[in-house]
Coordinates of C-alpha atoms in Angstrom, one line a residue:
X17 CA 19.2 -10.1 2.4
X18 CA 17.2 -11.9 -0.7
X19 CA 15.1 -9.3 -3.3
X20 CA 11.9 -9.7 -2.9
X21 CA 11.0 -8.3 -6.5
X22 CA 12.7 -6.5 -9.5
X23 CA 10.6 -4.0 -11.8
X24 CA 11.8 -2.7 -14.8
X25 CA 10.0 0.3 -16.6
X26 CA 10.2 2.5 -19.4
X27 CA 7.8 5.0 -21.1
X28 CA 5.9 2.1 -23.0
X29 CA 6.2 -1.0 -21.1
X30 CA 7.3 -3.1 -18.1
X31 CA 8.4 -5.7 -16.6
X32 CA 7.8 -7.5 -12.9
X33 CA 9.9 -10.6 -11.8
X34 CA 9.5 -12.0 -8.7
X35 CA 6.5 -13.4 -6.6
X36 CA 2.7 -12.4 -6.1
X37 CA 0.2 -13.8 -3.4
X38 CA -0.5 -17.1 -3.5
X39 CA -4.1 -15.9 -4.9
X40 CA -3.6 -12.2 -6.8
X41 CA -6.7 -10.7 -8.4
X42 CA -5.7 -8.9 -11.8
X43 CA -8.0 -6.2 -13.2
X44 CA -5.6 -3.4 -14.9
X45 CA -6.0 -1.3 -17.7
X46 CA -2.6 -2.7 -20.0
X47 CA -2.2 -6.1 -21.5
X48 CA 0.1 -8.5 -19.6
X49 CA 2.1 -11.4 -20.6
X50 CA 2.1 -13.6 -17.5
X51 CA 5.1 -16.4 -17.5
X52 CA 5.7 -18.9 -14.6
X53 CA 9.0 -19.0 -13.5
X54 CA 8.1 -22.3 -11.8
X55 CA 5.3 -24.6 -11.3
X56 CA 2.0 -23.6 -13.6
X57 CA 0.0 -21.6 -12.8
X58 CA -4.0 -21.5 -12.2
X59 CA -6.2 -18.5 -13.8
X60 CA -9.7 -18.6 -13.4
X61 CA -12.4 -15.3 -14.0
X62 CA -13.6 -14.0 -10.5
X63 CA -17.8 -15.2 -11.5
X64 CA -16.5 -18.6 -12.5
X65 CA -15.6 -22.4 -11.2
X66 CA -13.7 -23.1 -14.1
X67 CA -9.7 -22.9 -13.8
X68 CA -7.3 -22.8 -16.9
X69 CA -3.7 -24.5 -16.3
X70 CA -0.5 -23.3 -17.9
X71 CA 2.7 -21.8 -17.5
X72 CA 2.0 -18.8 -19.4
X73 CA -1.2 -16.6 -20.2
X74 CA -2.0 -13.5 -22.5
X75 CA -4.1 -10.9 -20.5
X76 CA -5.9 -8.7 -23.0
X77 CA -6.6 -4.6 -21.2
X78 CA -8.7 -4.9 -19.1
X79 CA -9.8 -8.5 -18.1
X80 CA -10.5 -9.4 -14.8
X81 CA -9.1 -12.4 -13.8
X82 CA -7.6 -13.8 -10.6
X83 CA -4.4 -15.9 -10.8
X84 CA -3.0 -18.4 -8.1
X85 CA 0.4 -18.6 -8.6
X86 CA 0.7 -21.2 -5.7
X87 CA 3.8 -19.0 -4.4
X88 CA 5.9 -19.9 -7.8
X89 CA 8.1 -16.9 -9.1
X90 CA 6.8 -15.1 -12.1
X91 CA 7.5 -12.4 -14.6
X92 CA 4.6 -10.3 -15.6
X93 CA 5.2 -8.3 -18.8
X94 CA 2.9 -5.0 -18.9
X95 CA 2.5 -4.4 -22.7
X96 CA 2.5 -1.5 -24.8
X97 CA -0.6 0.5 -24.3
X98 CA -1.5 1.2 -28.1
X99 CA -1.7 -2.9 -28.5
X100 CA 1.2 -3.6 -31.0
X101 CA 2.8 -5.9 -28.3
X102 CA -0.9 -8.2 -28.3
X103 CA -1.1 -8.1 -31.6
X104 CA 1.9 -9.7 -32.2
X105 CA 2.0 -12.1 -29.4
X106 CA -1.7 -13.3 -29.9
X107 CA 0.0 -14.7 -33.4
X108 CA 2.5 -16.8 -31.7
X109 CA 0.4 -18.6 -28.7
X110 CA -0.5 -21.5 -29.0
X111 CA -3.8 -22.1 -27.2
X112 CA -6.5 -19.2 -26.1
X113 CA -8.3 -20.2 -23.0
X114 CA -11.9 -18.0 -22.5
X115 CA -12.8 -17.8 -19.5

């Protein structure tokens, strides 16, 4: 029998590998780090035409965006809730995409 998913969660963050629908609608309250495990992936703000490409996005609290993952395996990093973890990561990306 093949996992379908593995979480990972302690009292300040967490961590989801596996894969999401091939269109999943985020809108959560903590910051993710989104990472492809695969093929790139698609994000694009529910109001919007315009798609962003990449194989990794920064998801700032509570942005609405919907992601299609085109069945690729990803790891989604749920971030500390006080916002050290952005902080630090917005540093190190290396493009922003507004969508």
């Amino acid at each position: 029998m093949q996992k379908k998913a593995t979480i990972y969660a302690t009292g300040d963050r967490g961590v989801y590998v596996g894969r999401l629908e091939p269109k999943f609608r985020r809108a959560c309250a903590s910051s993710t780090l989104l990472v492809s495990l695969e093929d790139s992936l698609e994000v694009q703000a529910p109001n919007s035409k315009t798609r962003q490409t990449g194989s990794s996005f920064l998801i700032p609290a509570g942005t609405d965006v919907q992601i299609h993952t085109r069945g690729a395996h990803v790891a989604l990093f749920f971030l500390d809730d006080c916002g050290t973890d952005l902080k630090r990561l917005q540093q190190r990306m290396t493009s922003v995409v507004n969508l």
